[in-house]
Amino acid sequence: MDRKRLAFWRILPVGFFVLLVMWATAIALAFARGFGDLERVWIFNIGLDIFGIAICVVLFYACMRSKDSAEETTYLFVAMLITNGIALFLDECAWLVQGLARLRVWNIVINVVFYANGVILLYQFWRYIRVALGLGEKTKILTVVLQVAVVPAVLLCYANLFVPLYFQVDAMGVYRRTSLFPLSYLYACVLLGVIVKGLRESNAQRYQKLVVVSFVAIPVGSALITIDTFGISTQYASTLIAIVLMYGVLFSERSRMLASTQFELQSAAQIQEAVLPNVFPAFPDRTEFDIFASMDPAKEVGGDFYDFFLVDNDHLCLLIADVSGKGFPAALFMMASKIILADCAKMGKTPAQILSDVNATICANNREGMFVTVWLGILEISTGKLTAANAGHEYPALARQGKGFELIKDKHGLVIGAMDGMRYREYTIQMEPGMKLFVYTDGLPEANDLGNDMFGIERMLGALNEVIGETPKNILRHMRQTVNEFVKDADQFDDLTMLCLEYKGE
């Protein structure tokens, strides 16, 4: 979801509040006008409109409470609810000013906005079903047709401010339809044709297609029945029936599918968590070093990973990696990459050889063109000699005795999976007792706050140096806390993975 959508969901309660106020205002206006001089059918229409707004309020609240409230389908559905609620409110206002000569201008304005609002609602409906039924690219041209048609349809509505096209309001303030009133349903007829064409190319179930057609068919059918009978206004009440049907069928079906997907994602996240070393202390019987790592995915499953294991009694392999992309594809690629890296490392190869062999293996069958950045080091525990290689990953940070954390600007090789035949360079670091190594993925320095400012390398080094004397576990906890305080309410955009090693020596 893009940042504009995220902003929308933060003000979602405002939309609910607007509908609630609209409903309360509708009731207040009805009682302020009084019912003594109103015809019985007008009272029926006003009551129907107020009841319809109440239904919009309830459905809007249900969407807010839904677990998939951040989905695009919900975004489009609540937009329809608000527009339909406005239409019902305008319809009630039109009846309240009916026959009042002093409010003749208001009668015209209210009805003009009422007609234009209907065109917008129809277009919103098409956008909703296009996403809900997964029509996508199949209906791209049809969507363009509707987008183009919206402009003249709305202009025709506003033309009624100057010319009595669809309706007229006489000097006594009485609204009447004109002979050209059926033209107001022209956009609905165009939409109906587009829907039929779109559904023919859709793989949706028959009952889903019937619900979609009902959104246009029910109001049009109602209008045709009452086209010669002035005084009955059920257009948007009929539309609301179709919206309720959509909520019960399309929206609920979508929610069920998302719930199923959510369960699968949670299972995948548990599997992913299980394959990463997550029991600490990791080597309670080894006093020569201390290590701690963490991985916080941006989604349920992530593409980052870390690993550490003893190649033999005197060599510790540690690595951190970041797979391109997010979600399921990245998680699957992450699992494969982790297994291949671990298998190569356990053969006793050097870091450069490991990265070269892993790159060749991945490039041999990488149809999706994914890649992974890797930093890999092998520590000779008895001597403190750390041999490492870098395949396009972030610079590691090292804390030497008497100094703060500083970046090691090692030579980067190309990311793994990008090009076959790559050879990687390795370098050595002599670890002395008390020295600490910190490696991370780009989700740390690139963490954004609400103003789109990045956490950055300087803040990262500053946070590390604040707790330079702490254990690796406390260092990572402090770093996570510092990042949280920086980003505040901003959503996590990327996976955030960290690993810290303290070398203690013999």
PDB file of N, CA and C in Angstrom, residues 387-454:
ATOM      1  N   THR A 387      37.917 -13.867   8.892  1.00  0.00           N
ATOM      2  CA  THR A 387      38.017 -13.749   7.441  1.00  0.00           C
ATOM      3  C   THR A 387      36.610 -13.547   6.888  1.00  0.00           C
ATOM      4  N   ALA A 388      36.429 -12.516   6.067  1.00  0.00           N
ATOM      5  CA  ALA A 388      35.083 -12.165   5.608  1.00  0.00           C
ATOM      6  C   ALA A 388      35.074 -11.802   4.141  1.00  0.00           C
ATOM      7  N   ALA A 389      33.876 -11.850   3.561  1.00  0.00           N
ATOM      8  CA  ALA A 389      33.642 -11.429   2.179  1.00  0.00           C
ATOM      9  C   ALA A 389      32.266 -10.785   2.114  1.00  0.00           C
ATOM     10  N   ASN A 390      32.118  -9.857   1.164  1.00  0.00           N
ATOM     11  CA  ASN A 390      30.895  -9.082   1.095  1.00  0.00           C
ATOM     12  C   ASN A 390      30.333  -9.112  -0.329  1.00  0.00           C
ATOM     13  N   ALA A 391      29.094  -9.590  -0.459  1.00  0.00           N
ATOM     14  CA  ALA A 391      28.416  -9.619  -1.762  1.00  0.00           C
ATOM     15  C   ALA A 391      27.331  -8.546  -1.779  1.00  0.00           C
ATOM     16  N   GLY A 392      27.750  -7.281  -1.951  1.00  0.00           N
ATOM     17  CA  GLY A 392      26.800  -6.175  -2.085  1.00  0.00           C
ATOM     18  C   GLY A 392      26.029  -5.818  -0.847  1.00  0.00           C
ATOM     19  N   HIS A 393      26.515  -6.228   0.334  1.00  0.00           N
ATOM     20  CA  HIS A 393      25.774  -5.968   1.571  1.00  0.00           C
ATOM     21  C   HIS A 393      26.262  -4.672   2.225  1.00  0.00           C
ATOM     22  N   GLU A 394      25.584  -4.267   3.298  1.00  0.00           N
ATOM     23  CA  GLU A 394      25.941  -3.067   4.038  1.00  0.00           C
ATOM     24  C   GLU A 394      27.322  -3.225   4.685  1.00  0.00           C
ATOM     25  N   TYR A 395      27.990  -2.081   4.915  1.00  0.00           N
ATOM     26  CA  TYR A 395      29.283  -2.116   5.599  1.00  0.00           C
ATOM     27  C   TYR A 395      29.093  -2.565   7.048  1.00  0.00           C
ATOM     28  N   PRO A 396      29.928  -3.496   7.529  1.00  0.00           N
ATOM     29  CA  PRO A 396      29.836  -3.868   8.946  1.00  0.00           C
ATOM     30  C   PRO A 396      30.414  -2.762   9.824  1.00  0.00           C
ATOM     31  N   ALA A 397      30.092  -2.801  11.112  1.00  0.00           N
ATOM     32  CA  ALA A 397      30.624  -1.840  12.081  1.00  0.00           C
ATOM     33  C   ALA A 397      31.442  -2.593  13.119  1.00  0.00           C
ATOM     34  N   LEU A 398      32.602  -2.044  13.467  1.00  0.00           N
ATOM     35  CA  LEU A 398      33.518  -2.718  14.391  1.00  0.00           C
ATOM     36  C   LEU A 398      33.889  -1.769  15.516  1.00  0.00           C
ATOM     37  N   ALA A 399      33.873  -2.289  16.743  1.00  0.00           N
ATOM     38  CA  ALA A 399      34.291  -1.513  17.921  1.00  0.00           C
ATOM     39  C   ALA A 399      35.614  -2.083  18.424  1.00  0.00           C
ATOM     40  N   ARG A 400      36.672  -1.312  18.244  1.00  0.00           N
ATOM     41  CA  ARG A 400      37.978  -1.731  18.739  1.00  0.00           C
ATOM     42  C   ARG A 400      38.151  -1.255  20.178  1.00  0.00           C
ATOM     43  N   GLN A 401      39.142  -1.815  20.859  1.00  0.00           N
ATOM     44  CA  GLN A 401      39.387  -1.429  22.246  1.00  0.00           C
ATOM     45  C   GLN A 401      39.728   0.058  22.336  1.00  0.00           C
ATOM     46  N   GLY A 402      39.053   0.746  23.229  1.00  0.00           N
ATOM     47  CA  GLY A 402      39.317   2.157  23.447  1.00  0.00           C
ATOM     48  C   GLY A 402      38.726   3.064  22.394  1.00  0.00           C
ATOM     49  N   LYS A 403      38.016   2.519  21.432  1.00  0.00           N
ATOM     50  CA  LYS A 403      37.413   3.326  20.377  1.00  0.00           C
ATOM     51  C   LYS A 403      35.936   2.957  20.247  1.00  0.00           C
ATOM     52  N   GLY A 404      35.180   3.853  19.618  1.00  0.00           N
ATOM     53  CA  GLY A 404      33.768   3.587  19.376  1.00  0.00           C
ATOM     54  C   GLY A 404      33.574   2.750  18.119  1.00  0.00           C
ATOM     55  N   PHE A 405      32.319   2.435  17.826  1.00  0.00           N
ATOM     56  CA  PHE A 405      31.986   1.692  16.612  1.00  0.00           C
ATOM     57  C   PHE A 405      32.296   2.535  15.386  1.00  0.00           C
ATOM     58  N   GLU A 406      32.939   1.917  14.403  1.00  0.00           N
ATOM     59  CA  GLU A 406      33.237   2.564  13.137  1.00  0.00           C
ATOM     60  C   GLU A 406      32.917   1.602  11.999  1.00  0.00           C
ATOM     61  N   LEU A 407      32.552   2.162  10.841  1.00  0.00           N
ATOM     62  CA  LEU A 407      32.273   1.320   9.677  1.00  0.00           C
ATOM     63  C   LEU A 407      33.571   0.768   9.097  1.00  0.00           C
ATOM     64  N   ILE A 408      33.490  -0.479   8.655  1.00  0.00           N
ATOM     65  CA  ILE A 408      34.580  -1.078   7.901  1.00  0.00           C
ATOM     66  C   ILE A 408      34.166  -1.044   6.434  1.00  0.00           C
ATOM     67  N   LYS A 409      34.747  -0.152   5.676  1.00  0.00           N
ATOM     68  CA  LYS A 409      34.347   0.006   4.280  1.00  0.00           C
ATOM     69  C   LYS A 409      35.075  -1.025   3.418  1.00  0.00           C
ATOM     70  N   ASP A 410      34.566  -2.258   3.524  1.00  0.00           N
ATOM     71  CA  ASP A 410      35.173  -3.366   2.793  1.00  0.00           C
ATOM     72  C   ASP A 410      34.796  -3.303   1.314  1.00  0.00           C
ATOM     73  N   LYS A 411      35.500  -4.064   0.507  1.00  0.00           N
ATOM     74  CA  LYS A 411      35.249  -4.085  -0.924  1.00  0.00           C
ATOM     75  C   LYS A 411      34.047  -4.981  -1.226  1.00  0.00           C
ATOM     76  N   HIS A 412      33.064  -4.398  -1.887  1.00  0.00           N
ATOM     77  CA  HIS A 412      31.846  -5.133  -2.211  1.00  0.00           C
ATOM     78  C   HIS A 412      31.995  -5.896  -3.520  1.00  0.00           C
ATOM     79  N   GLY A 413      31.502  -7.127  -3.514  1.00  0.00           N
ATOM     80  CA  GLY A 413      31.328  -7.844  -4.766  1.00  0.00           C
ATOM     81  C   GLY A 413      29.891  -7.668  -5.225  1.00  0.00           C
ATOM     82  N   LEU A 414      29.568  -8.164  -6.400  1.00  0.00           N
ATOM     83  CA  LEU A 414      28.207  -8.062  -6.913  1.00  0.00           C
ATOM     84  C   LEU A 414      27.271  -8.945  -6.093  1.00  0.00           C
ATOM     85  N   VAL A 415      26.019  -8.530  -6.002  1.00  0.00           N
ATOM     86  CA  VAL A 415      25.028  -9.311  -5.250  1.00  0.00           C
ATOM     87  C   VAL A 415      24.923 -10.713  -5.814  1.00  0.00           C
ATOM     88  N   ILE A 416      24.588 -11.667  -4.979  1.00  0.00           N
ATOM     89  CA  ILE A 416      24.473 -13.058  -5.399  1.00  0.00           C
ATOM     90  C   ILE A 416      23.181 -13.260  -6.190  1.00  0.00           C
ATOM     91  N   GLY A 417      23.303 -13.900  -7.336  1.00  0.00           N
ATOM     92  CA  GLY A 417      22.153 -14.163  -8.189  1.00  0.00           C
ATOM     93  C   GLY A 417      22.055 -13.237  -9.377  1.00  0.00           C
ATOM     94  N   ALA A 418      22.924 -12.227  -9.447  1.00  0.00           N
ATOM     95  CA  ALA A 418      22.834 -11.250 -10.530  1.00  0.00           C
ATOM     96  C   ALA A 418      23.594 -11.680 -11.778  1.00  0.00           C
ATOM     97  N   MET A 419      24.752 -12.326 -11.590  1.00  0.00           N
ATOM     98  CA  MET A 419      25.579 -12.692 -12.745  1.00  0.00           C
ATOM     99  C   MET A 419      26.417 -13.921 -12.407  1.00  0.00           C
ATOM    100  N   ASP A 420      26.401 -14.876 -13.296  1.00  0.00           N
ATOM    101  CA  ASP A 420      27.178 -16.092 -13.089  1.00  0.00           C
ATOM    102  C   ASP A 420      28.664 -15.815 -13.295  1.00  0.00           C
ATOM    103  N   GLY A 421      29.497 -16.646 -12.659  1.00  0.00           N
ATOM    104  CA  GLY A 421      30.939 -16.545 -12.848  1.00  0.00           C
ATOM    105  C   GLY A 421      31.616 -15.504 -11.994  1.00  0.00           C
ATOM    106  N   MET A 422      30.913 -14.945 -11.010  1.00  0.00           N
ATOM    107  CA  MET A 422      31.515 -13.904 -10.170  1.00  0.00           C
ATOM    108  C   MET A 422      32.544 -14.498  -9.210  1.00  0.00           C
ATOM    109  N   ARG A 423      33.588 -13.733  -8.946  1.00  0.00           N
ATOM    110  CA  ARG A 423      34.593 -14.088  -7.959  1.00  0.00           C
ATOM    111  C   ARG A 423      34.607 -13.001  -6.892  1.00  0.00           C
ATOM    112  N   TYR A 424      34.724 -13.407  -5.645  1.00  0.00           N
ATOM    113  CA  TYR A 424      34.626 -12.464  -4.531  1.00  0.00           C
ATOM    114  C   TYR A 424      35.943 -12.355  -3.783  1.00  0.00           C
ATOM    115  N   ARG A 425      36.229 -11.167  -3.291  1.00  0.00           N
ATOM    116  CA  ARG A 425      37.436 -10.915  -2.523  1.00  0.00           C
ATOM    117  C   ARG A 425      37.140 -11.048  -1.039  1.00  0.00           C
ATOM    118  N   GLU A 426      38.111 -11.494  -0.309  1.00  0.00           N
ATOM    119  CA  GLU A 426      37.946 -11.601   1.136  1.00  0.00           C
ATOM    120  C   GLU A 426      39.020 -10.778   1.843  1.00  0.00           C
ATOM    121  N   TYR A 427      38.767 -10.455   3.073  1.00  0.00           N
ATOM    122  CA  TYR A 427      39.687  -9.671   3.877  1.00  0.00           C
ATOM    123  C   TYR A 427      39.682 -10.219   5.295  1.00  0.00           C
ATOM    124  N   THR A 428      40.649  -9.803   6.095  1.00  0.00           N
ATOM    125  CA  THR A 428      40.752 -10.321   7.463  1.00  0.00           C
ATOM    126  C   THR A 428      40.706  -9.183   8.471  1.00  0.00           C
ATOM    127  N   ILE A 429      40.174  -9.483   9.627  1.00  0.00           N
ATOM    128  CA  ILE A 429      40.145  -8.566  10.770  1.00  0.00           C
ATOM    129  C   ILE A 429      40.692  -9.341  11.962  1.00  0.00           C
ATOM    130  N   GLN A 430      41.648  -8.774  12.633  1.00  0.00           N
ATOM    131  CA  GLN A 430      42.190  -9.422  13.821  1.00  0.00           C
ATOM    132  C   GLN A 430      41.377  -8.978  15.039  1.00  0.00           C
ATOM    133  N   MET A 431      40.573  -9.881  15.518  1.00  0.00           N
ATOM    134  CA  MET A 431      39.730  -9.593  16.673  1.00  0.00           C
ATOM    135  C   MET A 431      40.527  -9.770  17.956  1.00  0.00           C
ATOM    136  N   GLU A 432      40.515  -8.751  18.789  1.00  0.00           N
ATOM    137  CA  GLU A 432      41.152  -8.801  20.098  1.00  0.00           C
ATOM    138  C   GLU A 432      40.072  -8.927  21.165  1.00  0.00           C
ATOM    139  N   PRO A 433      40.414  -9.492  22.328  1.00  0.00           N
ATOM    140  CA  PRO A 433      39.407  -9.613  23.397  1.00  0.00           C
ATOM    141  C   PRO A 433      38.742  -8.272  23.700  1.00  0.00           C
ATOM    142  N   GLY A 434      37.417  -8.263  23.752  1.00  0.00           N
ATOM    143  CA  GLY A 434      36.637  -7.058  24.027  1.00  0.00           C
ATOM    144  C   GLY A 434      36.119  -6.363  22.780  1.00  0.00           C
ATOM    145  N   MET A 435      36.615  -6.749  21.594  1.00  0.00           N
ATOM    146  CA  MET A 435      36.139  -6.132  20.351  1.00  0.00           C
ATOM    147  C   MET A 435      34.752  -6.667  19.988  1.00  0.00           C
ATOM    148  N   LYS A 436      33.972  -5.815  19.348  1.00  0.00           N
ATOM    149  CA  LYS A 436      32.611  -6.192  18.969  1.00  0.00           C
ATOM    150  C   LYS A 436      32.387  -5.920  17.486  1.00  0.00           C
ATOM    151  N   LEU A 437      31.649  -6.807  16.846  1.00  0.00           N
ATOM    152  CA  LEU A 437      31.287  -6.673  15.429  1.00  0.00           C
ATOM    153  C   LEU A 437      29.773  -6.565  15.321  1.00  0.00           C
ATOM    154  N   PHE A 438      29.314  -5.599  14.530  1.00  0.00           N
ATOM    155  CA  PHE A 438      27.872  -5.391  14.344  1.00  0.00           C
ATOM    156  C   PHE A 438      27.572  -5.384  12.853  1.00  0.00           C
ATOM    157  N   VAL A 439      26.692  -6.297  12.399  1.00  0.00           N
ATOM    158  CA  VAL A 439      26.261  -6.334  11.008  1.00  0.00           C
ATOM    159  C   VAL A 439      24.739  -6.216  10.973  1.00  0.00           C
ATOM    160  N   TYR A 440      24.197  -5.734   9.869  1.00  0.00           N
ATOM    161  CA  TYR A 440      22.795  -5.358   9.808  1.00  0.00           C
ATOM    162  C   TYR A 440      22.340  -5.341   8.350  1.00  0.00           C
ATOM    163  N   THR A 441      21.051  -5.222   8.138  1.00  0.00           N
ATOM    164  CA  THR A 441      20.498  -5.042   6.791  1.00  0.00           C
ATOM    165  C   THR A 441      20.079  -3.592   6.603  1.00  0.00           C
ATOM    166  N   ASP A 442      19.767  -3.227   5.360  1.00  0.00           N
ATOM    167  CA  ASP A 442      19.468  -1.818   5.066  1.00  0.00           C
ATOM    168  C   ASP A 442      18.175  -1.326   5.687  1.00  0.00           C
ATOM    169  N   GLY A 443      17.375  -2.239   6.249  1.00  0.00           N
ATOM    170  CA  GLY A 443      16.164  -1.811   6.940  1.00  0.00           C
ATOM    171  C   GLY A 443      16.446  -0.982   8.177  1.00  0.00           C
ATOM    172  N   LEU A 444      17.685  -1.063   8.697  1.00  0.00           N
ATOM    173  CA  LEU A 444      18.060  -0.264   9.872  1.00  0.00           C
ATOM    174  C   LEU A 444      18.362   1.187   9.492  1.00  0.00           C
ATOM    175  N   PRO A 445      19.373   1.470   8.673  1.00  0.00           N
ATOM    176  CA  PRO A 445      19.646   2.881   8.360  1.00  0.00           C
ATOM    177  C   PRO A 445      18.551   3.539   7.528  1.00  0.00           C
ATOM    178  N   GLU A 446      17.745   2.734   6.802  1.00  0.00           N
ATOM    179  CA  GLU A 446      16.713   3.302   5.941  1.00  0.00           C
ATOM    180  C   GLU A 446      15.346   3.354   6.593  1.00  0.00           C
ATOM    181  N   ALA A 447      15.275   3.083   7.887  1.00  0.00           N
ATOM    182  CA  ALA A 447      14.004   3.214   8.605  1.00  0.00           C
ATOM    183  C   ALA A 447      13.545   4.667   8.551  1.00  0.00           C
ATOM    184  N   ASN A 448      12.276   4.890   8.175  1.00  0.00           N
ATOM    185  CA  ASN A 448      11.745   6.248   7.976  1.00  0.00           C
ATOM    186  C   ASN A 448      10.796   6.646   9.094  1.00  0.00           C
ATOM    187  N   ASP A 449      10.812   7.935   9.426  1.00  0.00           N
ATOM    188  CA  ASP A 449       9.786   8.462  10.324  1.00  0.00           C
ATOM    189  C   ASP A 449       8.634   9.006   9.478  1.00  0.00           C
ATOM    190  N   LEU A 450       7.659   9.637  10.111  1.00  0.00           N
ATOM    191  CA  LEU A 450       6.489  10.126   9.394  1.00  0.00           C
ATOM    192  C   LEU A 450       6.828  11.235   8.399  1.00  0.00           C
ATOM    193  N   GLY A 451       7.954  11.902   8.604  1.00  0.00           N
ATOM    194  CA  GLY A 451       8.375  12.951   7.692  1.00  0.00           C
ATOM    195  C   GLY A 451       9.284  12.449   6.587  1.00  0.00           C
ATOM    196  N   ASN A 452       9.404  11.125   6.467  1.00  0.00           N
ATOM    197  CA  ASN A 452      10.260  10.486   5.445  1.00  0.00           C
ATOM    198  C   ASN A 452      11.747  10.721   5.674  1.00  0.00           C
ATOM    199  N   ASP A 453      12.141  11.115   6.877  1.00  0.00           N
ATOM    200  CA  ASP A 453      13.561  11.216   7.215  1.00  0.00           C
ATOM    201  C   ASP A 453      14.075   9.832   7.589  1.00  0.00           C
ATOM    202  N   MET A 454      15.279   9.496   7.105  1.00  0.00           N
ATOM    203  CA  MET A 454      15.840   8.182   7.380  1.00  0.00           C
ATOM    204  C   MET A 454      16.645   8.182   8.682  1.00  0.00           C
TER     205      MET A 454
END
